[in-house]
């Protein structure tokens, strides 16, 4: 089993080596995979994120969520340990310390139906490796009823890493070829 730190660095490097064309092509296939499923259909309140550094591009998906007249929430860093969900109203603030645009608005405090969780690597048990600061692990603990999915390139799915007890699990991984239901327990 590999340490999360080693897996994180290896997959981040692979992702950064993708060309813009590869990112857009893969992202488009993942977008259509989601649209052909029921993942968005039953959800009224959806938290997504703004992709960066060659993550699966979320812009088209976020716009589609808005076009369905569903409530789109985006994360905002409130300190060095926590994020909060902000209802997206079309406005962004200056980028945060990671260079990611953040929405303008007040914290959304009601239930969230679906959370699209960013990550660097995933396994079939629902474990994920994020950027190593635990923002999403702390955030997801507040929303135990929310369905949690992640968008991933095929190479991001690796079964050879050890998750920590505090790591929050995801329910499904969406790739260009599949929607993988994880074996959370």
PDB file of N, CA and C in Angstrom, residues 2-74:
ATOM      1  N   UNK A   2       0.468   2.208  -0.805  1.00  0.00           N
ATOM      2  CA  UNK A   2       1.222   3.448  -0.931  1.00  0.00           C
ATOM      3  C   UNK A   2       0.708   4.510   0.033  1.00  0.00           C
ATOM      4  N   UNK A   3       1.600   5.375   0.445  1.00  0.00           N
ATOM      5  CA  UNK A   3       1.206   6.520   1.268  1.00  0.00           C
ATOM      6  C   UNK A   3       0.410   7.487   0.411  1.00  0.00           C
ATOM      7  N   UNK A   4      -0.553   8.150   1.046  1.00  0.00           N
ATOM      8  CA  UNK A   4      -1.371   9.129   0.329  1.00  0.00           C
ATOM      9  C   UNK A   4      -0.515  10.221  -0.303  1.00  0.00           C
ATOM     10  N   UNK A   5       0.520  10.644   0.388  1.00  0.00           N
ATOM     11  CA  UNK A   5       1.393  11.714  -0.104  1.00  0.00           C
ATOM     12  C   UNK A   5       2.034  11.323  -1.439  1.00  0.00           C
ATOM     13  N   UNK A   6       2.496  10.078  -1.539  1.00  0.00           N
ATOM     14  CA  UNK A   6       3.146   9.602  -2.764  1.00  0.00           C
ATOM     15  C   UNK A   6       2.138   9.530  -3.905  1.00  0.00           C
ATOM     16  N   UNK A   7       0.957   8.976  -3.618  1.00  0.00           N
ATOM     17  CA  UNK A   7      -0.095   8.876  -4.635  1.00  0.00           C
ATOM     18  C   UNK A   7      -0.512  10.277  -5.083  1.00  0.00           C
ATOM     19  N   UNK A   8      -0.700  11.185  -4.135  1.00  0.00           N
ATOM     20  CA  UNK A   8      -1.114  12.555  -4.445  1.00  0.00           C
ATOM     21  C   UNK A   8      -0.146  13.197  -5.437  1.00  0.00           C
ATOM     22  N   UNK A   9       1.134  13.119  -5.160  1.00  0.00           N
ATOM     23  CA  UNK A   9       2.128  13.751  -6.030  1.00  0.00           C
ATOM     24  C   UNK A   9       2.172  13.097  -7.408  1.00  0.00           C
ATOM     25  N   UNK A  10       2.093  11.774  -7.459  1.00  0.00           N
ATOM     26  CA  UNK A  10       2.151  11.057  -8.738  1.00  0.00           C
ATOM     27  C   UNK A  10       0.948  11.422  -9.624  1.00  0.00           C
ATOM     28  N   UNK A  11      -0.255  11.406  -9.050  1.00  0.00           N
ATOM     29  CA  UNK A  11      -1.460  11.675  -9.837  1.00  0.00           C
ATOM     30  C   UNK A  11      -1.550  13.157 -10.212  1.00  0.00           C
ATOM     31  N   UNK A  12      -1.167  14.043  -9.315  1.00  0.00           N
ATOM     32  CA  UNK A  12      -1.157  15.469  -9.663  1.00  0.00           C
ATOM     33  C   UNK A  12      -0.245  15.716 -10.855  1.00  0.00           C
ATOM     34  N   UNK A  13       0.910  15.085 -10.860  1.00  0.00           N
ATOM     35  CA  UNK A  13       1.857  15.236 -11.968  1.00  0.00           C
ATOM     36  C   UNK A  13       1.237  14.714 -13.270  1.00  0.00           C
ATOM     37  N   UNK A  14       0.620  13.545 -13.216  1.00  0.00           N
ATOM     38  CA  UNK A  14      -0.010  12.982 -14.413  1.00  0.00           C
ATOM     39  C   UNK A  14      -1.113  13.911 -14.932  1.00  0.00           C
ATOM     40  N   UNK A  15      -1.898  14.454 -14.006  1.00  0.00           N
ATOM     41  CA  UNK A  15      -2.994  15.338 -14.401  1.00  0.00           C
ATOM     42  C   UNK A  15      -2.474  16.624 -15.036  1.00  0.00           C
ATOM     43  N   UNK A  16      -1.417  17.190 -14.465  1.00  0.00           N
ATOM     44  CA  UNK A  16      -0.851  18.423 -15.006  1.00  0.00           C
ATOM     45  C   UNK A  16      -0.236  18.221 -16.390  1.00  0.00           C
ATOM     46  N   UNK A  17       0.138  16.988 -16.713  1.00  0.00           N
ATOM     47  CA  UNK A  17       0.724  16.685 -18.018  1.00  0.00           C
ATOM     48  C   UNK A  17      -0.325  16.561 -19.129  1.00  0.00           C
ATOM     49  N   UNK A  18      -1.608  16.531 -18.761  1.00  0.00           N
ATOM     50  CA  UNK A  18      -2.661  16.458 -19.773  1.00  0.00           C
ATOM     51  C   UNK A  18      -2.688  17.755 -20.576  1.00  0.00           C
ATOM     52  N   UNK A  19      -2.930  17.642 -21.867  1.00  0.00           N
ATOM     53  CA  UNK A  19      -3.079  18.835 -22.692  1.00  0.00           C
ATOM     54  C   UNK A  19      -4.467  19.422 -22.455  1.00  0.00           C
ATOM     55  N   UNK A  20      -4.646  20.679 -22.831  1.00  0.00           N
ATOM     56  CA  UNK A  20      -5.960  21.330 -22.704  1.00  0.00           C
ATOM     57  C   UNK A  20      -7.004  20.565 -23.512  1.00  0.00           C
ATOM     58  N   UNK A  21      -6.603  20.065 -24.687  1.00  0.00           N
ATOM     59  CA  UNK A  21      -7.518  19.290 -25.539  1.00  0.00           C
ATOM     60  C   UNK A  21      -7.951  18.000 -24.844  1.00  0.00           C
ATOM     61  N   UNK A  22      -6.998  17.321 -24.187  1.00  0.00           N
ATOM     62  CA  UNK A  22      -7.334  16.080 -23.467  1.00  0.00           C
ATOM     63  C   UNK A  22      -8.303  16.365 -22.317  1.00  0.00           C
ATOM     64  N   UNK A  23      -8.040  17.442 -21.586  1.00  0.00           N
ATOM     65  CA  UNK A  23      -8.920  17.811 -20.471  1.00  0.00           C
ATOM     66  C   UNK A  23     -10.331  18.070 -20.988  1.00  0.00           C
ATOM     67  N   UNK A  24     -10.448  18.850 -22.060  1.00  0.00           N
ATOM     68  CA  UNK A  24     -11.770  19.177 -22.595  1.00  0.00           C
ATOM     69  C   UNK A  24     -12.484  17.945 -23.149  1.00  0.00           C
ATOM     70  N   UNK A  25     -11.768  17.078 -23.835  1.00  0.00           N
ATOM     71  CA  UNK A  25     -12.363  15.864 -24.401  1.00  0.00           C
ATOM     72  C   UNK A  25     -12.868  14.927 -23.293  1.00  0.00           C
ATOM     73  N   UNK A  26     -12.020  14.685 -22.297  1.00  0.00           N
ATOM     74  CA  UNK A  26     -12.403  13.814 -21.169  1.00  0.00           C
ATOM     75  C   UNK A  26     -13.554  14.439 -20.382  1.00  0.00           C
ATOM     76  N   UNK A  27     -13.466  15.740 -20.139  1.00  0.00           N
ATOM     77  CA  UNK A  27     -14.505  16.437 -19.373  1.00  0.00           C
ATOM     78  C   UNK A  27     -15.848  16.354 -20.084  1.00  0.00           C
ATOM     79  N   UNK A  28     -15.819  16.504 -21.399  1.00  0.00           N
ATOM     80  CA  UNK A  28     -17.054  16.415 -22.192  1.00  0.00           C
ATOM     81  C   UNK A  28     -17.679  15.025 -22.061  1.00  0.00           C
ATOM     82  N   UNK A  29     -16.864  13.984 -22.126  1.00  0.00           N
ATOM     83  CA  UNK A  29     -17.370  12.606 -21.992  1.00  0.00           C
ATOM     84  C   UNK A  29     -17.944  12.377 -20.593  1.00  0.00           C
ATOM     85  N   UNK A  30     -17.303  12.913 -19.582  1.00  0.00           N
ATOM     86  CA  UNK A  30     -17.787  12.774 -18.204  1.00  0.00           C
ATOM     87  C   UNK A  30     -19.097  13.546 -18.034  1.00  0.00           C
ATOM     88  N   UNK A  31     -19.157  14.723 -18.617  1.00  0.00           N
ATOM     89  CA  UNK A  31     -20.381  15.530 -18.596  1.00  0.00           C
ATOM     90  C   UNK A  31     -21.554  14.729 -19.174  1.00  0.00           C
ATOM     91  N   UNK A  32     -21.369  14.089 -20.330  1.00  0.00           N
ATOM     92  CA  UNK A  32     -22.447  13.311 -20.945  1.00  0.00           C
ATOM     93  C   UNK A  32     -22.773  12.065 -20.135  1.00  0.00           C
ATOM     94  N   UNK A  33     -21.779  11.523 -19.460  1.00  0.00           N
ATOM     95  CA  UNK A  33     -22.021  10.366 -18.585  1.00  0.00           C
ATOM     96  C   UNK A  33     -22.983  10.767 -17.442  1.00  0.00           C
ATOM     97  N   UNK A  34     -22.765  11.935 -16.873  1.00  0.00           N
ATOM     98  CA  UNK A  34     -23.643  12.423 -15.802  1.00  0.00           C
ATOM     99  C   UNK A  34     -25.045  12.699 -16.344  1.00  0.00           C
ATOM    100  N   UNK A  35     -25.106  13.345 -17.505  1.00  0.00           N
ATOM    101  CA  UNK A  35     -26.408  13.676 -18.077  1.00  0.00           C
ATOM    102  C   UNK A  35     -27.224  12.441 -18.435  1.00  0.00           C
ATOM    103  N   UNK A  36     -26.565  11.349 -18.778  1.00  0.00           N
ATOM    104  CA  UNK A  36     -27.289  10.130 -19.136  1.00  0.00           C
ATOM    105  C   UNK A  36     -27.703   9.319 -17.907  1.00  0.00           C
ATOM    106  N   UNK A  37     -27.315   9.775 -16.725  1.00  0.00           N
ATOM    107  CA  UNK A  37     -27.667   9.084 -15.477  1.00  0.00           C
ATOM    108  C   UNK A  37     -28.788   9.838 -14.763  1.00  0.00           C
ATOM    109  N   UNK A  38     -29.129   9.371 -13.597  1.00  0.00           N
ATOM    110  CA  UNK A  38     -30.135  10.052 -12.773  1.00  0.00           C
ATOM    111  C   UNK A  38     -29.506  10.863 -11.651  1.00  0.00           C
ATOM    112  N   UNK A  39     -28.204  11.083 -11.709  1.00  0.00           N
ATOM    113  CA  UNK A  39     -27.508  11.747 -10.613  1.00  0.00           C
ATOM    114  C   UNK A  39     -28.050  13.141 -10.311  1.00  0.00           C
ATOM    115  N   UNK A  40     -28.371  13.894 -11.333  1.00  0.00           N
ATOM    116  CA  UNK A  40     -28.842  15.270 -11.123  1.00  0.00           C
ATOM    117  C   UNK A  40     -30.358  15.352 -10.965  1.00  0.00           C
ATOM    118  N   UNK A  41     -31.041  14.384 -11.537  1.00  0.00           N
ATOM    119  CA  UNK A  41     -32.496  14.435 -11.649  1.00  0.00           C
ATOM    120  C   UNK A  41     -33.211  14.662 -10.312  1.00  0.00           C
ATOM    121  N   UNK A  42     -32.861  13.906  -9.293  1.00  0.00           N
ATOM    122  CA  UNK A  42     -33.582  13.954  -8.018  1.00  0.00           C
ATOM    123  C   UNK A  42     -33.069  15.039  -7.078  1.00  0.00           C
ATOM    124  N   UNK A  43     -31.959  15.636  -7.416  1.00  0.00           N
ATOM    125  CA  UNK A  43     -31.345  16.630  -6.538  1.00  0.00           C
ATOM    126  C   UNK A  43     -31.844  18.028  -6.850  1.00  0.00           C
ATOM    127  N   UNK A  44     -32.235  18.742  -5.812  1.00  0.00           N
ATOM    128  CA  UNK A  44     -32.671  20.131  -5.976  1.00  0.00           C
ATOM    129  C   UNK A  44     -31.564  21.108  -5.601  1.00  0.00           C
ATOM    130  N   UNK A  45     -30.728  20.697  -4.641  1.00  0.00           N
ATOM    131  CA  UNK A  45     -29.626  21.535  -4.175  1.00  0.00           C
ATOM    132  C   UNK A  45     -28.334  20.758  -4.412  1.00  0.00           C
ATOM    133  N   UNK A  46     -27.478  21.333  -5.265  1.00  0.00           N
ATOM    134  CA  UNK A  46     -26.254  20.644  -5.673  1.00  0.00           C
ATOM    135  C   UNK A  46     -25.052  21.534  -5.390  1.00  0.00           C
ATOM    136  N   UNK A  47     -24.087  20.973  -4.685  1.00  0.00           N
ATOM    137  CA  UNK A  47     -22.824  21.684  -4.474  1.00  0.00           C
ATOM    138  C   UNK A  47     -21.817  21.123  -5.465  1.00  0.00           C
ATOM    139  N   UNK A  48     -21.184  22.014  -6.197  1.00  0.00           N
ATOM    140  CA  UNK A  48     -20.135  21.635  -7.135  1.00  0.00           C
ATOM    141  C   UNK A  48     -18.876  22.398  -6.738  1.00  0.00           C
ATOM    142  N   UNK A  49     -17.996  22.594  -7.669  1.00  0.00           N
ATOM    143  CA  UNK A  49     -16.773  23.354  -7.411  1.00  0.00           C
ATOM    144  C   UNK A  49     -16.284  23.944  -8.721  1.00  0.00           C
ATOM    145  N   UNK A  50     -15.337  24.845  -8.630  1.00  0.00           N
ATOM    146  CA  UNK A  50     -14.706  25.444  -9.799  1.00  0.00           C
ATOM    147  C   UNK A  50     -13.401  24.684 -10.041  1.00  0.00           C
ATOM    148  N   UNK A  51     -13.315  24.006 -11.165  1.00  0.00           N
ATOM    149  CA  UNK A  51     -12.137  23.194 -11.455  1.00  0.00           C
ATOM    150  C   UNK A  51     -10.912  24.070 -11.706  1.00  0.00           C
ATOM    151  N   UNK A  52      -9.740  23.494 -11.405  1.00  0.00           N
ATOM    152  CA  UNK A  52      -8.483  24.180 -11.692  1.00  0.00           C
ATOM    153  C   UNK A  52      -7.370  23.147 -11.823  1.00  0.00           C
ATOM    154  N   UNK A  53      -6.249  23.565 -12.371  1.00  0.00           N
ATOM    155  CA  UNK A  53      -5.065  22.717 -12.551  1.00  0.00           C
ATOM    156  C   UNK A  53      -5.399  21.377 -13.199  1.00  0.00           C
ATOM    157  N   UNK A  54      -6.097  21.430 -14.314  1.00  0.00           N
ATOM    158  CA  UNK A  54      -6.430  20.251 -15.124  1.00  0.00           C
ATOM    159  C   UNK A  54      -7.361  19.251 -14.444  1.00  0.00           C
ATOM    160  N   UNK A  55      -8.112  19.689 -13.437  1.00  0.00           N
ATOM    161  CA  UNK A  55      -9.183  18.831 -12.919  1.00  0.00           C
ATOM    162  C   UNK A  55     -10.207  18.660 -14.038  1.00  0.00           C
ATOM    163  N   UNK A  56     -11.055  17.641 -13.913  1.00  0.00           N
ATOM    164  CA  UNK A  56     -12.166  17.510 -14.846  1.00  0.00           C
ATOM    165  C   UNK A  56     -12.899  18.850 -14.828  1.00  0.00           C
ATOM    166  N   UNK A  57     -13.116  19.429 -15.992  1.00  0.00           N
ATOM    167  CA  UNK A  57     -13.701  20.759 -16.092  1.00  0.00           C
ATOM    168  C   UNK A  57     -15.165  20.735 -15.643  1.00  0.00           C
ATOM    169  N   UNK A  58     -15.522  21.608 -14.716  1.00  0.00           N
ATOM    170  CA  UNK A  58     -16.881  21.644 -14.165  1.00  0.00           C
ATOM    171  C   UNK A  58     -17.727  22.795 -14.705  1.00  0.00           C
ATOM    172  N   UNK A  59     -17.169  23.663 -15.520  1.00  0.00           N
ATOM    173  CA  UNK A  59     -17.910  24.850 -15.966  1.00  0.00           C
ATOM    174  C   UNK A  59     -19.204  24.486 -16.706  1.00  0.00           C
ATOM    175  N   UNK A  60     -19.123  23.594 -17.660  1.00  0.00           N
ATOM    176  CA  UNK A  60     -20.306  23.214 -18.439  1.00  0.00           C
ATOM    177  C   UNK A  60     -21.346  22.537 -17.540  1.00  0.00           C
ATOM    178  N   UNK A  61     -20.892  21.687 -16.643  1.00  0.00           N
ATOM    179  CA  UNK A  61     -21.805  21.004 -15.715  1.00  0.00           C
ATOM    180  C   UNK A  61     -22.478  22.019 -14.792  1.00  0.00           C
ATOM    181  N   UNK A  62     -21.720  22.954 -14.270  1.00  0.00           N
ATOM    182  CA  UNK A  62     -22.295  23.972 -13.389  1.00  0.00           C
ATOM    183  C   UNK A  62     -23.350  24.801 -14.120  1.00  0.00           C
ATOM    184  N   UNK A  63     -23.054  25.169 -15.359  1.00  0.00           N
ATOM    185  CA  UNK A  63     -24.028  25.923 -16.152  1.00  0.00           C
ATOM    186  C   UNK A  63     -25.282  25.101 -16.423  1.00  0.00           C
ATOM    187  N   UNK A  64     -25.108  23.817 -16.651  1.00  0.00           N
ATOM    188  CA  UNK A  64     -26.255  22.931 -16.891  1.00  0.00           C
ATOM    189  C   UNK A  64     -27.128  22.833 -15.631  1.00  0.00           C
ATOM    190  N   UNK A  65     -26.503  22.715 -14.483  1.00  0.00           N
ATOM    191  CA  UNK A  65     -27.244  22.656 -13.215  1.00  0.00           C
ATOM    192  C   UNK A  65     -28.105  23.911 -13.063  1.00  0.00           C
ATOM    193  N   UNK A  66     -27.535  25.063 -13.370  1.00  0.00           N
ATOM    194  CA  UNK A  66     -28.279  26.329 -13.308  1.00  0.00           C
ATOM    195  C   UNK A  66     -29.425  26.312 -14.314  1.00  0.00           C
ATOM    196  N   UNK A  67     -29.175  25.811 -15.522  1.00  0.00           N
ATOM    197  CA  UNK A  67     -30.219  25.790 -16.555  1.00  0.00           C
ATOM    198  C   UNK A  67     -31.402  24.910 -16.158  1.00  0.00           C
ATOM    199  N   UNK A  68     -31.165  23.944 -15.281  1.00  0.00           N
ATOM    200  CA  UNK A  68     -32.247  23.077 -14.784  1.00  0.00           C
ATOM    201  C   UNK A  68     -33.040  23.762 -13.668  1.00  0.00           C
ATOM    202  N   UNK A  69     -32.642  24.969 -13.332  1.00  0.00           N
ATOM    203  CA  UNK A  69     -33.234  25.759 -12.249  1.00  0.00           C
ATOM    204  C   UNK A  69     -33.085  25.069 -10.898  1.00  0.00           C
ATOM    205  N   UNK A  70     -31.949  24.421 -10.729  1.00  0.00           N
ATOM    206  CA  UNK A  70     -31.595  23.833  -9.439  1.00  0.00           C
ATOM    207  C   UNK A  70     -30.692  24.821  -8.717  1.00  0.00           C
ATOM    208  N   UNK A  71     -30.621  24.681  -7.426  1.00  0.00           N
ATOM    209  CA  UNK A  71     -29.775  25.569  -6.634  1.00  0.00           C
ATOM    210  C   UNK A  71     -28.335  25.062  -6.725  1.00  0.00           C
ATOM    211  N   UNK A  72     -27.433  25.902  -7.246  1.00  0.00           N
ATOM    212  CA  UNK A  72     -26.024  25.553  -7.345  1.00  0.00           C
ATOM    213  C   UNK A  72     -25.262  26.241  -6.224  1.00  0.00           C
ATOM    214  N   UNK A  73     -24.549  25.436  -5.457  1.00  0.00           N
ATOM    215  CA  UNK A  73     -23.694  25.950  -4.398  1.00  0.00           C
ATOM    216  C   UNK A  73     -22.245  25.740  -4.813  1.00  0.00           C
ATOM    217  N   UNK A  74     -21.395  26.681  -4.449  1.00  0.00           N
ATOM    218  CA  UNK A  74     -19.966  26.565  -4.704  1.00  0.00           C
ATOM    219  C   UNK A  74     -19.221  26.833  -3.404  1.00  0.00           C
TER     220      UNK A  74
END
